[in-house]
PDB file of C-alpha atoms and ligand atoms in Angstrom:
ATOM      1  CA  MET N   1     -18.058  31.223 -42.686  1.00 91.00           C
ATOM      2  CA  LYS N   2     -18.179  27.905 -40.832  1.00 96.00           C
ATOM      3  CA  LEU N   3     -17.626  27.607 -37.095  1.00 98.00           C
ATOM      4  CA  VAL N   4     -16.565  24.383 -35.416  1.00 98.00           C
ATOM      5  CA  ALA N   5     -16.088  24.010 -31.658  1.00 98.00           C
ATOM      6  CA  ASP N   6     -14.693  20.562 -31.058  1.00 97.00           C
ATOM      7  CA  ASN N   7     -14.708  18.873 -27.631  1.00 96.00           C
ATOM      8  CA  ILE N   8     -14.012  22.081 -25.760  1.00 97.00           C
ATOM      9  CA  SER N   9     -13.696  22.346 -22.007  1.00 97.00           C
ATOM     10  CA  VAL N  10     -13.599  25.729 -20.324  1.00 97.00           C
ATOM     11  CA  GLY N  11     -12.887  26.536 -16.712  1.00 95.00           C
ATOM     12  CA  LEU N  12     -11.582  29.044 -14.224  1.00 90.00           C
ATOM     13  CA  GLU N  13      -8.761  27.895 -11.998  1.00 84.00           C
ATOM     14  CA  LYS N  14     -10.046  24.595 -10.609  1.00 83.00           C
ATOM     15  CA  LYS N  15     -13.680  25.006 -11.607  1.00 92.00           C
ATOM     16  CA  THR N  16     -14.846  23.474 -14.877  1.00 95.00           C
ATOM     17  CA  ILE N  17     -17.680  25.484 -16.411  1.00 97.00           C
ATOM     18  CA  LEU N  18     -18.085  23.633 -19.715  1.00 97.00           C
ATOM     19  CA  SER N  19     -16.981  20.083 -20.217  1.00 95.00           C
ATOM     20  CA  ASP N  20     -16.372  18.454 -23.560  1.00 96.00           C
ATOM     21  CA  VAL N  21     -18.810  20.521 -25.569  1.00 97.00           C
ATOM     22  CA  GLY N  22     -19.118  20.448 -29.342  1.00 97.00           C
ATOM     23  CA  LEU N  23     -21.004  22.723 -31.702  1.00 98.00           C
ATOM     24  CA  GLU N  24     -21.011  23.462 -35.416  1.00 98.00           C
ATOM     25  CA  VAL N  25     -22.538  26.303 -37.364  1.00 98.00           C
ATOM     26  CA  ALA N  26     -22.526  25.848 -41.138  1.00 98.00           C
ATOM     27  CA  ALA N  27     -22.024  28.803 -43.480  1.00 97.00           C
ATOM     28  CA  GLY N  28     -25.239  30.841 -43.617  1.00 97.00           C
ATOM     29  CA  GLU N  29     -26.887  28.922 -40.807  1.00 98.00           C
ATOM     30  CA  PHE N  30     -28.771  30.618 -37.948  1.00 98.00           C
ATOM     31  CA  VAL N  31     -28.098  28.574 -34.833  1.00 98.00           C
ATOM     32  CA  GLY N  32     -29.583  29.205 -31.395  1.00 98.00           C
ATOM     33  CA  LEU N  33     -28.125  28.264 -28.045  1.00 98.00           C
ATOM     34  CA  ILE N  34     -30.704  27.678 -25.333  1.00 98.00           C
ATOM     35  CA  GLY N  35     -30.476  26.496 -21.744  1.00 98.00           C
ATOM     36  CA  PRO N  36     -31.271  27.698 -18.230  1.00 98.00           C
ATOM     37  CA  ASN N  37     -29.432  30.556 -16.518  1.00 96.00           C
ATOM     38  CA  GLY N  38     -25.972  29.463 -15.492  1.00 96.00           C
ATOM     39  CA  SER N  39     -25.884  26.500 -17.884  1.00 97.00           C
ATOM     40  CA  GLY N  40     -22.863  27.857 -19.756  1.00 97.00           C
ATOM     41  CA  LYS N  41     -24.250  29.640 -22.816  1.00 98.00           C
ATOM     42  CA  SER N  42     -22.276  32.853 -22.317  1.00 97.00           C
ATOM     43  CA  THR N  43     -19.153  30.896 -21.406  1.00 97.00           C
ATOM     44  CA  LEU N  44     -19.381  28.941 -24.654  1.00 98.00           C
ATOM     45  CA  LEU N  45     -19.843  32.140 -26.645  1.00 98.00           C
ATOM     46  CA  LYS N  46     -16.943  33.787 -24.769  1.00 97.00           C
ATOM     47  CA  SER N  47     -14.681  30.892 -25.649  1.00 97.00           C
ATOM     48  CA  ILE N  48     -15.698  31.346 -29.301  1.00 98.00           C
ATOM     49  CA  TYR N  49     -15.108  35.104 -29.282  1.00 96.00           C
ATOM     50  CA  ARG N  50     -11.794  34.585 -27.492  1.00 96.00           C
ATOM     51  CA  THR N  51     -12.528  35.951 -24.039  1.00 94.00           C
ATOM     52  CA  MET N  52     -12.247  32.608 -22.217  1.00 95.00           C
ATOM     53  CA  LYS N  53      -9.745  30.253 -23.791  1.00 96.00           C
ATOM     54  CA  PRO N  54     -10.706  26.571 -23.528  1.00 97.00           C
ATOM     55  CA  TYR N  55      -8.181  24.386 -21.710  1.00 96.00           C
ATOM     56  CA  ALA N  56      -9.044  21.509 -24.028  1.00 96.00           C
ATOM     57  CA  GLY N  57     -10.458  21.167 -27.525  1.00 97.00           C
ATOM     58  CA  TRP N  58     -10.300  23.658 -30.357  1.00 96.00           C
ATOM     59  CA  ILE N  59     -12.403  26.257 -32.129  1.00 98.00           C
ATOM     60  CA  SER N  60     -12.075  27.052 -35.811  1.00 97.00           C
ATOM     61  CA  LEU N  61     -13.551  29.484 -38.297  1.00 96.00           C
ATOM     62  CA  ASP N  62     -13.328  28.201 -41.868  1.00 95.00           C
ATOM     63  CA  GLY N  63     -10.699  25.766 -40.674  1.00 95.00           C
ATOM     64  CA  ASP N  64      -8.449  28.311 -38.915  1.00 96.00           C
ATOM     65  CA  ASP N  65      -7.918  28.105 -35.153  1.00 97.00           C
ATOM     66  CA  VAL N  66      -9.553  31.311 -33.823  1.00 96.00           C
ATOM     67  CA  TYR N  67      -6.876  31.643 -31.124  1.00 97.00           C
ATOM     68  CA  LYS N  68      -4.175  31.828 -33.800  1.00 96.00           C
ATOM     69  CA  LEU N  69      -5.780  34.697 -35.752  1.00 95.00           C
ATOM     70  CA  SER N  70      -4.661  38.263 -35.079  1.00 94.00           C
ATOM     71  CA  ALA N  71      -7.203  40.467 -33.296  1.00 92.00           C
ATOM     72  CA  LYS N  72      -7.833  42.313 -36.542  1.00 91.00           C
ATOM     73  CA  GLU N  73      -8.252  39.171 -38.655  1.00 92.00           C
ATOM     74  CA  ASN N  74     -10.617  37.832 -36.053  1.00 94.00           C
ATOM     75  CA  ALA N  75     -12.668  41.060 -35.968  1.00 92.00           C
ATOM     76  CA  GLN N  76     -12.974  41.031 -39.754  1.00 91.00           C
ATOM     77  CA  ARG N  77     -14.501  37.545 -39.547  1.00 95.00           C
ATOM     78  CA  MET N  78     -16.518  37.724 -36.340  1.00 96.00           C
ATOM     79  CA  ALA N  79     -18.720  40.439 -34.809  1.00 96.00           C
ATOM     80  CA  VAL N  80     -20.030  40.100 -31.281  1.00 95.00           C
ATOM     81  CA  VAL N  81     -22.922  41.572 -29.328  1.00 94.00           C
ATOM     82  CA  ARG N  82     -22.184  40.721 -25.703  1.00 90.00           C
ATOM     83  CA  GLN N  83     -24.702  40.211 -22.927  1.00 81.00           C
ATOM     84  CA  GLU N  84     -23.325  43.116 -20.912  1.00 76.00           C
ATOM     85  CA  SER N  85     -21.958  46.111 -22.741  1.00 73.00           C
ATOM     86  CA  SER N  86     -18.496  47.118 -21.646  1.00 73.00           C
ATOM     87  CA  ILE N  87     -18.703  50.781 -22.650  1.00 79.00           C
ATOM     88  CA  GLU N  88     -16.966  52.699 -19.867  1.00 80.00           C
ATOM     89  CA  PHE N  89     -16.701  56.211 -21.264  1.00 86.00           C
ATOM     90  CA  ASP N  90     -19.514  58.374 -22.483  1.00 89.00           C
ATOM     91  CA  PHE N  91     -19.409  58.357 -26.269  1.00 94.00           C
ATOM     92  CA  THR N  92     -22.120  59.499 -28.632  1.00 96.00           C
ATOM     93  CA  VAL N  93     -24.162  56.877 -30.422  1.00 97.00           C
ATOM     94  CA  MET N  94     -22.367  57.629 -33.706  1.00 97.00           C
ATOM     95  CA  GLU N  95     -18.949  57.305 -32.049  1.00 96.00           C
ATOM     96  CA  ILE N  96     -19.911  53.911 -30.640  1.00 96.00           C
ATOM     97  CA  VAL N  97     -21.107  52.669 -34.033  1.00 96.00           C
ATOM     98  CA  LEU N  98     -17.997  54.029 -35.767  1.00 96.00           C
ATOM     99  CA  MET N  99     -15.877  51.839 -33.460  1.00 94.00           C
ATOM    100  CA  GLY N 100     -17.228  48.886 -35.416  1.00 94.00           C
ATOM    101  CA  ARG N 101     -15.337  50.132 -38.481  1.00 94.00           C
ATOM    102  CA  ALA N 102     -11.925  49.790 -36.756  1.00 89.00           C
ATOM    103  CA  PRO N 103     -11.079  46.339 -38.179  1.00 90.00           C
ATOM    104  CA  HIS N 104     -11.299  47.846 -41.667  1.00 89.00           C
ATOM    105  CA  LYS N 105      -8.804  50.630 -40.953  1.00 85.00           C
ATOM    106  CA  ARG N 106      -5.162  51.161 -40.378  1.00 83.00           C
ATOM    107  CA  LEU N 107      -4.051  52.369 -36.966  1.00 78.00           C
ATOM    108  CA  PHE N 108      -5.156  56.006 -36.372  1.00 81.00           C
ATOM    109  CA  GLN N 109      -6.778  56.213 -39.805  1.00 85.00           C
ATOM    110  CA  GLN N 110      -9.540  58.855 -39.791  1.00 89.00           C
ATOM    111  CA  ASP N 111     -13.168  57.916 -40.281  1.00 89.00           C
ATOM    112  CA  THR N 112     -14.187  58.542 -43.884  1.00 90.00           C
ATOM    113  CA  GLU N 113     -17.483  59.718 -45.315  1.00 93.00           C
ATOM    114  CA  ALA N 114     -18.082  56.124 -46.408  1.00 93.00           C
ATOM    115  CA  ASP N 115     -17.668  54.990 -42.782  1.00 95.00           C
ATOM    116  CA  HIS N 116     -20.249  57.561 -41.689  1.00 95.00           C
ATOM    117  CA  ASP N 117     -22.657  56.424 -44.422  1.00 96.00           C
ATOM    118  CA  ILE N 118     -22.296  52.784 -43.391  1.00 96.00           C
ATOM    119  CA  CYS N 119     -22.942  53.734 -39.752  1.00 97.00           C
ATOM    120  CA  GLU N 120     -25.957  55.868 -40.599  1.00 97.00           C
ATOM    121  CA  GLU N 121     -27.432  53.021 -42.596  1.00 96.00           C
ATOM    122  CA  ALA N 122     -26.899  50.641 -39.676  1.00 95.00           C
ATOM    123  CA  LEU N 123     -28.623  53.090 -37.317  1.00 96.00           C
ATOM    124  CA  VAL N 124     -31.587  53.219 -39.697  1.00 94.00           C
ATOM    125  CA  ARG N 125     -31.751  49.427 -39.688  1.00 90.00           C
ATOM    126  CA  VAL N 126     -32.049  49.322 -35.906  1.00 89.00           C
ATOM    127  CA  GLY N 127     -34.415  52.321 -35.780  1.00 90.00           C
ATOM    128  CA  MET N 128     -31.887  54.597 -34.013  1.00 95.00           C
ATOM    129  CA  GLU N 129     -31.020  57.113 -36.747  1.00 96.00           C
ATOM    130  CA  THR N 130     -32.395  60.073 -34.818  1.00 98.00           C
ATOM    131  CA  TYR N 131     -30.110  59.250 -31.850  1.00 98.00           C
ATOM    132  CA  ALA N 132     -26.740  59.645 -33.605  1.00 97.00           C
ATOM    133  CA  SER N 133     -25.548  62.581 -31.488  1.00 97.00           C
ATOM    134  CA  ARG N 134     -27.082  61.396 -28.187  1.00 97.00           C
ATOM    135  CA  SER N 135     -24.852  60.264 -25.348  1.00 96.00           C
ATOM    136  CA  PHE N 136     -24.749  56.460 -25.148  1.00 95.00           C
ATOM    137  CA  PHE N 137     -25.156  56.571 -21.360  1.00 93.00           C
ATOM    138  CA  SER N 138     -28.432  58.502 -21.670  1.00 95.00           C
ATOM    139  CA  LEU N 139     -30.109  55.648 -23.561  1.00 92.00           C
ATOM    140  CA  SER N 140     -32.440  53.012 -22.163  1.00 87.00           C
ATOM    141  CA  GLY N 141     -31.260  49.385 -22.031  1.00 83.00           C
ATOM    142  CA  GLY N 142     -33.124  48.530 -25.215  1.00 83.00           C
ATOM    143  CA  GLU N 143     -31.791  51.540 -27.096  1.00 89.00           C
ATOM    144  CA  LYS N 144     -28.233  50.695 -26.026  1.00 90.00           C
ATOM    145  CA  GLN N 145     -28.719  47.168 -27.266  1.00 87.00           C
ATOM    146  CA  ARG N 146     -29.865  48.396 -30.681  1.00 90.00           C
ATOM    147  CA  VAL N 147     -26.812  50.672 -30.940  1.00 93.00           C
ATOM    148  CA  LEU N 148     -24.498  47.770 -30.071  1.00 93.00           C
ATOM    149  CA  ILE N 149     -26.169  45.696 -32.756  1.00 91.00           C
ATOM    150  CA  ALA N 150     -25.591  48.544 -35.229  1.00 94.00           C
ATOM    151  CA  ARG N 151     -21.907  48.552 -34.191  1.00 95.00           C
ATOM    152  CA  ALA N 152     -21.716  44.828 -34.911  1.00 94.00           C
ATOM    153  CA  LEU N 153     -23.410  45.301 -38.299  1.00 94.00           C
ATOM    154  CA  VAL N 154     -20.921  47.914 -39.534  1.00 96.00           C
ATOM    155  CA  GLN N 155     -18.101  45.479 -38.860  1.00 95.00           C
ATOM    156  CA  GLN N 156     -19.466  43.619 -41.918  1.00 93.00           C
ATOM    157  CA  ALA N 157     -18.232  40.303 -40.580  1.00 92.00           C
ATOM    158  CA  LYS N 158     -19.534  37.081 -42.041  1.00 93.00           C
ATOM    159  CA  PHE N 159     -20.085  35.498 -38.641  1.00 97.00           C
ATOM    160  CA  LEU N 160     -22.174  37.138 -35.930  1.00 96.00           C
ATOM    161  CA  VAL N 161     -22.248  36.046 -32.282  1.00 97.00           C
ATOM    162  CA  LEU N 162     -25.076  37.398 -30.145  1.00 96.00           C
ATOM    163  CA  ASP N 163     -25.538  36.804 -26.426  1.00 96.00           C
ATOM    164  CA  GLU N 164     -29.227  37.215 -25.591  1.00 95.00           C
ATOM    165  CA  PRO N 165     -29.670  40.056 -28.086  1.00 92.00           C
ATOM    166  CA  THR N 166     -33.346  40.612 -27.343  1.00 90.00           C
ATOM    167  CA  ASN N 167     -33.004  40.707 -23.566  1.00 86.00           C
ATOM    168  CA  HIS N 168     -33.822  44.367 -22.968  1.00 81.00           C
ATOM    169  CA  LEU N 169     -36.067  44.890 -25.948  1.00 86.00           C
ATOM    170  CA  ASP N 170     -39.817  45.248 -26.059  1.00 89.00           C
ATOM    171  CA  VAL N 171     -41.557  42.819 -28.342  1.00 93.00           C
ATOM    172  CA  ARG N 172     -41.618  44.978 -31.465  1.00 89.00           C
ATOM    173  CA  TYR N 173     -37.854  45.488 -31.345  1.00 86.00           C
ATOM    174  CA  GLN N 174     -37.248  41.847 -30.456  1.00 91.00           C
ATOM    175  CA  LEU N 175     -38.822  40.867 -33.754  1.00 92.00           C
ATOM    176  CA  GLN N 176     -37.222  43.753 -35.633  1.00 87.00           C
ATOM    177  CA  VAL N 177     -33.728  42.866 -34.419  1.00 87.00           C
ATOM    178  CA  MET N 178     -34.173  39.179 -35.159  1.00 93.00           C
ATOM    179  CA  ASP N 179     -35.619  39.963 -38.607  1.00 92.00           C
ATOM    180  CA  LEU N 180     -32.730  42.224 -39.493  1.00 86.00           C
ATOM    181  CA  VAL N 181     -30.139  39.725 -38.261  1.00 91.00           C
ATOM    182  CA  ARG N 182     -31.726  36.991 -40.327  1.00 93.00           C
ATOM    183  CA  ALA N 183     -31.992  39.259 -43.377  1.00 90.00           C
ATOM    184  CA  LEU N 184     -28.189  39.687 -43.304  1.00 88.00           C
ATOM    185  CA  GLY N 185     -27.976  36.098 -44.559  1.00 90.00           C
ATOM    186  CA  ILE N 186     -24.698  35.571 -42.678  1.00 94.00           C
ATOM    187  CA  THR N 187     -23.711  32.843 -40.240  1.00 97.00           C
ATOM    188  CA  VAL N 188     -25.239  33.487 -36.816  1.00 97.00           C
ATOM    189  CA  LEU N 189     -24.834  31.916 -33.394  1.00 98.00           C
ATOM    190  CA  ALA N 190     -27.133  33.433 -30.767  1.00 98.00           C
ATOM    191  CA  ALA N 191     -27.814  32.553 -27.142  1.00 98.00           C
ATOM    192  CA  LEU N 192     -31.549  33.063 -26.726  1.00 97.00           C
ATOM    193  CA  HIS N 193     -33.660  32.894 -23.614  1.00 95.00           C
ATOM    194  CA  ASP N 194     -37.019  33.034 -25.372  1.00 96.00           C
ATOM    195  CA  LEU N 195     -37.877  29.621 -26.779  1.00 97.00           C
ATOM    196  CA  ASN N 196     -40.531  31.022 -29.103  1.00 97.00           C
ATOM    197  CA  ILE N 197     -38.085  33.486 -30.626  1.00 97.00           C
ATOM    198  CA  ALA N 198     -35.625  30.590 -30.988  1.00 98.00           C
ATOM    199  CA  ALA N 199     -38.319  28.504 -32.723  1.00 98.00           C
ATOM    200  CA  MET N 200     -39.233  31.321 -35.083  1.00 97.00           C
ATOM    201  CA  TYR N 201     -35.758  32.250 -36.276  1.00 98.00           C
ATOM    202  CA  CYS N 202     -33.309  29.381 -35.822  1.00 98.00           C
ATOM    203  CA  ASP N 203     -32.448  26.656 -38.301  1.00 98.00           C
ATOM    204  CA  ARG N 204     -31.043  24.549 -35.481  1.00 98.00           C
ATOM    205  CA  LEU N 205     -30.766  24.702 -31.715  1.00 98.00           C
ATOM    206  CA  TYR N 206     -28.160  23.520 -29.223  1.00 98.00           C
ATOM    207  CA  VAL N 207     -29.185  22.956 -25.624  1.00 98.00           C
ATOM    208  CA  THR N 208     -26.872  23.421 -22.642  1.00 98.00           C
ATOM    209  CA  LYS N 209     -27.522  22.159 -19.135  1.00 98.00           C
ATOM    210  CA  LYS N 210     -25.046  22.349 -16.231  1.00 97.00           C
ATOM    211  CA  GLY N 211     -22.069  22.931 -18.512  1.00 97.00           C
ATOM    212  CA  GLN N 212     -22.848  20.130 -20.934  1.00 98.00           C
ATOM    213  CA  MET N 213     -24.420  19.996 -24.367  1.00 98.00           C
ATOM    214  CA  VAL N 214     -27.470  17.821 -23.914  1.00 98.00           C
ATOM    215  CA  ALA N 215     -29.219  18.051 -27.288  1.00 98.00           C
ATOM    216  CA  ASN N 216     -29.126  19.576 -30.709  1.00 98.00           C
ATOM    217  CA  GLY N 217     -31.447  19.529 -33.687  1.00 98.00           C
ATOM    218  CA  THR N 218     -34.066  21.550 -35.491  1.00 98.00           C
ATOM    219  CA  PRO N 219     -36.551  23.479 -33.324  1.00 98.00           C
ATOM    220  CA  GLU N 220     -39.147  20.882 -34.391  1.00 98.00           C
ATOM    221  CA  GLN N 221     -36.950  18.102 -32.982  1.00 97.00           C
ATOM    222  CA  ILE N 222     -35.865  19.929 -29.838  1.00 98.00           C
ATOM    223  CA  LEU N 223     -38.876  21.815 -28.569  1.00 98.00           C
ATOM    224  CA  ASN N 224     -41.044  19.240 -26.881  1.00 98.00           C
ATOM    225  CA  PRO N 225     -42.491  19.095 -23.360  1.00 97.00           C
ATOM    226  CA  GLN N 226     -40.165  16.286 -22.181  1.00 98.00           C
ATOM    227  CA  LEU N 227     -36.964  18.061 -23.157  1.00 98.00           C
ATOM    228  CA  ILE N 228     -38.175  21.396 -21.822  1.00 98.00           C
ATOM    229  CA  ARG N 229     -39.136  19.711 -18.529  1.00 97.00           C
ATOM    230  CA  ASP N 230     -35.767  17.923 -18.270  1.00 98.00           C
ATOM    231  CA  VAL N 231     -33.725  21.013 -19.076  1.00 98.00           C
ATOM    232  CA  PHE N 232     -35.732  23.935 -17.702  1.00 97.00           C
ATOM    233  CA  GLY N 233     -37.896  22.157 -15.108  1.00 96.00           C
ATOM    234  CA  VAL N 234     -41.145  23.668 -16.347  1.00 96.00           C
ATOM    235  CA  GLU N 235     -44.341  22.289 -17.786  1.00 96.00           C
ATOM    236  CA  THR N 236     -45.373  23.271 -21.281  1.00 97.00           C
ATOM    237  CA  GLU N 237     -47.820  22.615 -24.032  1.00 97.00           C
ATOM    238  CA  VAL N 238     -46.128  22.791 -27.436  1.00 98.00           C
ATOM    239  CA  THR N 239     -48.205  23.461 -30.513  1.00 98.00           C
ATOM    240  CA  THR N 240     -47.713  24.811 -34.011  1.00 97.00           C
ATOM    241  CA  HIS N 241     -48.034  28.560 -34.410  1.00 97.00           C
ATOM    242  CA  PRO N 242     -51.023  29.171 -36.693  1.00 97.00           C
ATOM    243  CA  ILE N 243     -49.339  31.961 -38.668  1.00 96.00           C
ATOM    244  CA  THR N 244     -45.658  31.023 -38.808  1.00 96.00           C
ATOM    245  CA  GLY N 245     -46.048  27.239 -38.842  1.00 97.00           C
ATOM    246  CA  LYS N 246     -43.208  27.106 -36.264  1.00 97.00           C
ATOM    247  CA  LYS N 247     -43.300  25.410 -32.893  1.00 98.00           C
ATOM    248  CA  HIS N 248     -44.904  27.510 -30.177  1.00 98.00           C
ATOM    249  CA  VAL N 249     -44.359  26.854 -26.499  1.00 98.00           C
ATOM    250  CA  TYR N 250     -47.036  27.644 -23.926  1.00 97.00           C
ATOM    251  CA  PHE N 251     -45.715  27.607 -20.380  1.00 96.00           C
ATOM    252  CA  PHE N 252     -47.902  26.871 -17.412  1.00 94.00           C
ATOM    253  CA  SER N 253     -47.692  26.356 -13.719  1.00 91.00           C
ATOM    254  CA  GLU N 254     -49.865  23.671 -12.149  1.00 85.00           C
ATOM    255  CA  SER N 255     -51.355  26.312  -9.866  1.00 88.00           C
ATOM    256  CA  CYS N 256     -52.606  28.206 -12.932  1.00 87.00           C
ATOM    257  CA  ARG N 257     -54.104  25.213 -14.712  1.00 85.00           C
ATOM    258  CA  ILE N 258     -57.798  25.557 -15.663  1.00 84.00           C
ATOM    259  CA  LYS N 259     -59.625  23.347 -13.206  1.00 75.00           C
ATOM    260  CA  GLN N 260     -62.308  22.453 -15.748  1.00 67.00           C
ATOM    261  CA  SER N 261     -61.632  20.958 -19.177  1.00 67.00           C
ATOM    262  CA  PRO N 262     -61.762  23.475 -22.074  1.00 66.00           C
ATOM    263  CA  GLN N 263     -65.097  21.914 -23.192  1.00 70.00           C
ATOM    264  CA  GLU N 264     -66.597  22.516 -19.747  1.00 65.00           C
ATOM    265  CA  VAL N 265     -65.317  26.103 -19.792  1.00 63.00           C
ATOM    266  CA  SER N 266     -66.892  26.841 -23.183  1.00 69.00           C
ATOM    267  CA  LYS N 267     -70.205  25.235 -22.095  1.00 69.00           C
ATOM    268  CA  ALA N 268     -70.287  27.415 -19.003  1.00 61.00           C
ATOM    269  CA  GLN N 269     -69.863  30.625 -21.018  1.00 65.00           C
TER     270      GLN N 269
HETATM  271  P1  ADP P   1     -25.495  31.319 -18.944  1.00 76.88           P
HETATM  272  O1  ADP P   1     -24.995  32.290 -19.941  1.00 76.88           O
HETATM  273  O2  ADP P   1     -26.056  30.062 -19.544  1.00 76.88           O
HETATM  274  O3  ADP P   1     -26.465  31.935 -17.979  1.00 76.88           O
HETATM  275  P2  ADP P   1     -22.769  31.390 -17.923  1.00 76.88           P
HETATM  276  O4  ADP P   1     -21.906  30.869 -19.005  1.00 76.88           O
HETATM  277  O5  ADP P   1     -22.802  32.856 -17.696  1.00 76.88           O
HETATM  278  O6  ADP P   1     -24.244  30.809 -18.077  1.00 76.88           O
HETATM  279  O7  ADP P   1     -22.313  30.711 -16.552  1.00 76.88           O
HETATM  280  C1  ADP P   1     -22.081  29.316 -16.425  1.00 76.88           C
HETATM  281  C2  ADP P   1     -21.536  29.028 -15.058  1.00 76.88           C
HETATM  282  O8  ADP P   1     -20.232  29.518 -14.951  1.00 76.88           O
HETATM  283  C3  ADP P   1     -22.332  29.651 -13.923  1.00 76.88           C
HETATM  284  O9  ADP P   1     -22.375  28.747 -12.854  1.00 76.88           O
HETATM  285  C4  ADP P   1     -21.519  30.866 -13.587  1.00 76.88           C
HETATM  286  O10 ADP P   1     -21.689  31.227 -12.245  1.00 76.88           O
HETATM  287  C5  ADP P   1     -20.110  30.401 -13.865  1.00 76.88           C
HETATM  288  N1  ADP P   1     -19.238  31.520 -14.270  1.00 76.88           N
HETATM  289  C6  ADP P   1     -19.280  32.197 -15.421  1.00 76.88           C
HETATM  290  N2  ADP P   1     -18.360  33.177 -15.454  1.00 76.88           N
HETATM  291  C7  ADP P   1     -17.710  33.097 -14.267  1.00 76.88           C
HETATM  292  C8  ADP P   1     -16.645  33.847 -13.666  1.00 76.88           C
HETATM  293  N3  ADP P   1     -16.051  34.858 -14.316  1.00 76.88           N
HETATM  294  N4  ADP P   1     -16.244  33.476 -12.430  1.00 76.88           N
HETATM  295  C9  ADP P   1     -16.827  32.436 -11.778  1.00 76.88           C
HETATM  296  N5  ADP P   1     -17.828  31.712 -12.283  1.00 76.88           N
HETATM  297  C10 ADP P   1     -18.263  32.037 -13.507  1.00 76.88           C
HETATM  298 MG1   MG P   2     -25.499  34.273 -20.324  1.00 76.88          MG
END
């Protein structure tokens, strides 16, 4: 499934949030969207998953304008894990995950045993199988996030949109969720706030700043101290991770800098 967003501009009333932004995700690619808070990542994803319609430009999935697909056709192609969950009523975990099967059913069609099996398998994949009958509202932020990812998985769409999927997760589940998303082998577009997670998992990155797309390329091309300074306003040292071979970003504040050189520090010890 190939996504193309071509010269899109998105705004609310008179305020432009994104101006003339382009992005492509090839079939099977894992693409990350990075940029500071408020730079327009969620807005771009919302325009792709049809919650904020661009006033200019167009967005296509395998050549079809996403705004011309029916809701059901769209849901069969695209699954979404939003930044804020919009669950308003207290369902059980299993009920929430079963909702992901809706695009594969006729109106009012009962859930089948196969649906339950698919949902149980998804709960196993996110490590939540023992929570099936728990109330969704009783879960921690990280547990809720894993359930919402399971709901997206059972949709069995070929394109997955994730808005900061690892936000509420502790580090073990951050890696587990990213591993399982990558193992799906489907087309993924994810807004990510952690540059090291982005470096580890993404084939390519797009960078937003103040509503514009300012760079795109492989993590090797994108993650360098100049770009990170320009876009995020922080100082970094970027090296290669000794185990993964991927870029690794060390952040520092001038006030925390070692006053002696590393050689002087090791001599003193
Ligand atoms: P990010 O996801 O990169 O943090 P967002 O896309 O959420 O950024 O926001 C981009 C900009 O658009 C911000 O300045 C934000 O305040 C503004 N914005 C987003 N949604 C709305 C909204 N519903 N009403 C007004 N401003 C909004
Ligand atoms: Mg956001």
